[in-house]
PDB file of C-alpha atoms in Angstrom:
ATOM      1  CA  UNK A 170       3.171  18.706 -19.444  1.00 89.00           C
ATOM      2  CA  UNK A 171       3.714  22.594 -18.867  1.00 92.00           C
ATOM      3  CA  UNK A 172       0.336  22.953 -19.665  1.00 95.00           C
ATOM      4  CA  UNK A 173      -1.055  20.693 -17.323  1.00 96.00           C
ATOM      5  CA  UNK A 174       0.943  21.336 -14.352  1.00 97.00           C
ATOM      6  CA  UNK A 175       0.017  24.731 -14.644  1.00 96.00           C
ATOM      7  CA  UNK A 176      -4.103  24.182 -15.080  1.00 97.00           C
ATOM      8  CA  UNK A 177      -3.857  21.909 -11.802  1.00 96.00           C
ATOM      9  CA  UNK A 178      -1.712  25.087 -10.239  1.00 96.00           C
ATOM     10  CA  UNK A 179      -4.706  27.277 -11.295  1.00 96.00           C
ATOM     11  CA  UNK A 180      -7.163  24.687  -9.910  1.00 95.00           C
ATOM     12  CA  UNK A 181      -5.264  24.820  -6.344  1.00 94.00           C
ATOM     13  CA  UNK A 182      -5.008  28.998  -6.242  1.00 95.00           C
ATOM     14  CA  UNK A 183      -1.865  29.323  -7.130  1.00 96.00           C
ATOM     15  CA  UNK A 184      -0.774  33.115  -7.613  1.00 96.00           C
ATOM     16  CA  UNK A 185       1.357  34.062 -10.741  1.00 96.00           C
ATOM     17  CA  UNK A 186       4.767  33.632  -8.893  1.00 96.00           C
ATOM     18  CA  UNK A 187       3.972  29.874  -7.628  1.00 95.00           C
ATOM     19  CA  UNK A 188       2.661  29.098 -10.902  1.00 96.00           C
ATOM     20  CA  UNK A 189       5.873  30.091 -12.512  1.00 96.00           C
ATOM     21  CA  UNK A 190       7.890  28.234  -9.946  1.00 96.00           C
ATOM     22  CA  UNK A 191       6.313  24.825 -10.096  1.00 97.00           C
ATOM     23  CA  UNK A 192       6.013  24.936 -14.005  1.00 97.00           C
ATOM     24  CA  UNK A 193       9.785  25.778 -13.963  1.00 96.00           C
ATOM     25  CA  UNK A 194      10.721  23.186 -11.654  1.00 96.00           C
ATOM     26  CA  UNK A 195       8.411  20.942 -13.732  1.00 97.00           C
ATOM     27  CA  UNK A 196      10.074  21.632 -16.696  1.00 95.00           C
ATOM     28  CA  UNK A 197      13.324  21.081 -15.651  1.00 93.00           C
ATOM     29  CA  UNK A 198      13.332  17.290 -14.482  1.00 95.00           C
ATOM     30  CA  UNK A 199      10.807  16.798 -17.317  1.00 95.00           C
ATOM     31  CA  UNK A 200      14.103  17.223 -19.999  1.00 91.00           C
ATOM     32  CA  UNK A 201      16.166  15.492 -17.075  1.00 91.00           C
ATOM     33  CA  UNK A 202      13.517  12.263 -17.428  1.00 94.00           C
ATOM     34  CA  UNK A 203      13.836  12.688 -21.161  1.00 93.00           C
ATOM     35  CA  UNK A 204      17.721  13.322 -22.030  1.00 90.00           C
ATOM     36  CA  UNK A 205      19.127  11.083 -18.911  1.00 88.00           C
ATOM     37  CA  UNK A 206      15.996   9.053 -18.418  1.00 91.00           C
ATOM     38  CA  UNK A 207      15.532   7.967 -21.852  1.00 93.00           C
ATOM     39  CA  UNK A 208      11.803   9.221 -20.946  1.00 94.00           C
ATOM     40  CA  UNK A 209       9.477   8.104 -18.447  1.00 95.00           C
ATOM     41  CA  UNK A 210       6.433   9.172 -16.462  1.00 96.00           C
ATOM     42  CA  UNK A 211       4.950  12.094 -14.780  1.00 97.00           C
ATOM     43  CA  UNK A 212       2.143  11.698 -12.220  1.00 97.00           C
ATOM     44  CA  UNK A 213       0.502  14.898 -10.745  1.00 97.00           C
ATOM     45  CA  UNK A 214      -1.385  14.826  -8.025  1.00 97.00           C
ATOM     46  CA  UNK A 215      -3.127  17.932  -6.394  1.00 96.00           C
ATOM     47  CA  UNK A 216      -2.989  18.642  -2.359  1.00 96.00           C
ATOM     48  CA  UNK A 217      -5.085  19.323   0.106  1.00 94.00           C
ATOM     49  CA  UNK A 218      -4.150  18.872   3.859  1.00 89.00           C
ATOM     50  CA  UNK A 219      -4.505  20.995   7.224  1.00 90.00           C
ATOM     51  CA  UNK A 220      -5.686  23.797   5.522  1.00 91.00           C
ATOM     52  CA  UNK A 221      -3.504  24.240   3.062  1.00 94.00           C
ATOM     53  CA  UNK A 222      -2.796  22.894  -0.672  1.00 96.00           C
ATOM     54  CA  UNK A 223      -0.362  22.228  -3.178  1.00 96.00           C
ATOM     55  CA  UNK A 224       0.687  20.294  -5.956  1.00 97.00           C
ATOM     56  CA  UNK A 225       2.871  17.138  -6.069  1.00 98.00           C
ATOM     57  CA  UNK A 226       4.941  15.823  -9.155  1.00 98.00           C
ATOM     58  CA  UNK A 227       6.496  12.539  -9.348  1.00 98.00           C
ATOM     59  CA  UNK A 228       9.174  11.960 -12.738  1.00 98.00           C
ATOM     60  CA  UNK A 229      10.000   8.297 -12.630  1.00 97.00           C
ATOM     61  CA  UNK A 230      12.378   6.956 -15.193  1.00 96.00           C
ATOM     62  CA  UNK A 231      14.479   3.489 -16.198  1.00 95.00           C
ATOM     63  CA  UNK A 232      17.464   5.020 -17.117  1.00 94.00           C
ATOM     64  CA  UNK A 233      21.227   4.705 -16.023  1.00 94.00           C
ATOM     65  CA  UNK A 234      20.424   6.389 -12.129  1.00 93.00           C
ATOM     66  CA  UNK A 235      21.957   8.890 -10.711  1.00 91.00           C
ATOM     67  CA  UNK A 236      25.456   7.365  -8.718  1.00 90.00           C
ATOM     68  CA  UNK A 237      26.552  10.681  -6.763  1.00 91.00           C
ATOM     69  CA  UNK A 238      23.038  12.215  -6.269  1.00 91.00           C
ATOM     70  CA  UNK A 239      24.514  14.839  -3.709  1.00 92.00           C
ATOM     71  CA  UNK A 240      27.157  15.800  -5.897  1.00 91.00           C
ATOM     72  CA  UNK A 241      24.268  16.478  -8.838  1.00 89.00           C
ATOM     73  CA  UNK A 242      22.241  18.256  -7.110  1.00 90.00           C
ATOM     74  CA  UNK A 243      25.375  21.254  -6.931  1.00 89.00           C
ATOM     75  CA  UNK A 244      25.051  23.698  -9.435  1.00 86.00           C
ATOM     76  CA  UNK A 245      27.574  23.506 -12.387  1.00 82.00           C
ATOM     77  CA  UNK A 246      27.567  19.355 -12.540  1.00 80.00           C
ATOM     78  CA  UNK A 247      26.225  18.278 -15.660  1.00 81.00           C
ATOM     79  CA  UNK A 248      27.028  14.860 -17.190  1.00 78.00           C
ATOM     80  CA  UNK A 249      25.605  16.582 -20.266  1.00 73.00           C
ATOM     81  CA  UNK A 250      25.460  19.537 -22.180  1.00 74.00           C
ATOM     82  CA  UNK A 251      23.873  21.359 -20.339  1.00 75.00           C
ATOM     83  CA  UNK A 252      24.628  23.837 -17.702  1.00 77.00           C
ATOM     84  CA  UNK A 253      24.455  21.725 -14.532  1.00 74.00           C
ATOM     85  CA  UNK A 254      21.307  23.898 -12.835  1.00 77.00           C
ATOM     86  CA  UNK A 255      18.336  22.079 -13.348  1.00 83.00           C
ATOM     87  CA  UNK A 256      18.081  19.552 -10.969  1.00 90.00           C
ATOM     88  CA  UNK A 257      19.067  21.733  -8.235  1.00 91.00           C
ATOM     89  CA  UNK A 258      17.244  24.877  -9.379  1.00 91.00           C
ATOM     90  CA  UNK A 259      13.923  22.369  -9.473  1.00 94.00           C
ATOM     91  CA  UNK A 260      14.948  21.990  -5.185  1.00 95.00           C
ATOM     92  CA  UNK A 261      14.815  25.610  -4.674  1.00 96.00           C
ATOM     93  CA  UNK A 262      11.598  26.062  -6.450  1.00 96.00           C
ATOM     94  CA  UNK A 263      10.066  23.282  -4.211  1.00 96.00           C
ATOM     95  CA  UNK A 264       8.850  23.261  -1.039  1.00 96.00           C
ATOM     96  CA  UNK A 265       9.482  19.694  -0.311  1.00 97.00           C
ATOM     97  CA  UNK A 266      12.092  17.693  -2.695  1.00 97.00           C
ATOM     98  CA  UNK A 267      13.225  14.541  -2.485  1.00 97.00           C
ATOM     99  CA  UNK A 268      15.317  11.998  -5.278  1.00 97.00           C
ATOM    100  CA  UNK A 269      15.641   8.399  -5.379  1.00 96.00           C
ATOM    101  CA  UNK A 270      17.970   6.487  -7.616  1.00 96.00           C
ATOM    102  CA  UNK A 271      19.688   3.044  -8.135  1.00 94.00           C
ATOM    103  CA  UNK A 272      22.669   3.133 -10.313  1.00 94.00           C
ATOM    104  CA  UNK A 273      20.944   1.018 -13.326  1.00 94.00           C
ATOM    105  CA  UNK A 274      17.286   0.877 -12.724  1.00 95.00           C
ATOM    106  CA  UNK A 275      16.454   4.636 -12.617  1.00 96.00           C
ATOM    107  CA  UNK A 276      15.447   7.664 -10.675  1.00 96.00           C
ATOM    108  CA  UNK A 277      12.326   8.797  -9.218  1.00 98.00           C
ATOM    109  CA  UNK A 278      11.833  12.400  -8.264  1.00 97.00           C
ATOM    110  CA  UNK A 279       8.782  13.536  -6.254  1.00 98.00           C
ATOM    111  CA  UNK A 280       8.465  17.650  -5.706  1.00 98.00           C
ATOM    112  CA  UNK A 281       6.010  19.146  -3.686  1.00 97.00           C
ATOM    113  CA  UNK A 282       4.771  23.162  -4.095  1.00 96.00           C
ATOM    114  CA  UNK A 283       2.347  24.139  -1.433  1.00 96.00           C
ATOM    115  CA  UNK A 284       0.395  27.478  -2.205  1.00 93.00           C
ATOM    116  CA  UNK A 285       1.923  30.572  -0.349  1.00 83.00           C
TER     117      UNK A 285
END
């Protein structure tokens, strides 16, 4: 998935620093799809609108959902083992975020990263 988020970031012009971000953001609610999720799917689509373009990743999963998605998205809240800064580290490294989830059907997060 790194891979390919970061071919379509190529594709779009995306300088070394944007690259980085969106892979890392990429990467981040890919292990949240697969260790919360119980796995899922990743759609990429690239951008291209009013003269400028980007990137947009969707991670969709069937898991448990997200109850308190506010309260997840602060740094240092992990129902895991890990330390609690993924999801909201993948928000700063967007430029558009936004998180949907039903407490028992899933969570679906779509990211956008425009090109600087």
């Amino acid at each position: 998935m790194r891979q390919a988020v970061r071919e379509r970031a190529l594709a779009q012009g995306f300088g070394l620093v944007d690259q980085t971000k969106v892979v890392t953001a990429a990467s981040e609610l890919a292990r949240n799809t697969l260790d919360y999720g119980g796995g899922g799917e990743v759609t990429i689509e690239s951008l291209s609108h009013a003269g400028r373009t980007g990137l947009r990743l969707v991670f969709a999963d069937r898991g448990p959902g997200i109850p308190d998605i506010e309260r997840a998205l602060k740094d240092g809240f992990t129902t895991g083992n890990g330390l609690g800064l993924g999801l909201g580290g993948a928000k700063r490294l967007s430029s558009e975020f936004d998180i949907d989830s039903i407490p028992g059907q899933g969570t679906r997060i779509t990211i956008t990263r425009w090109r600087a």
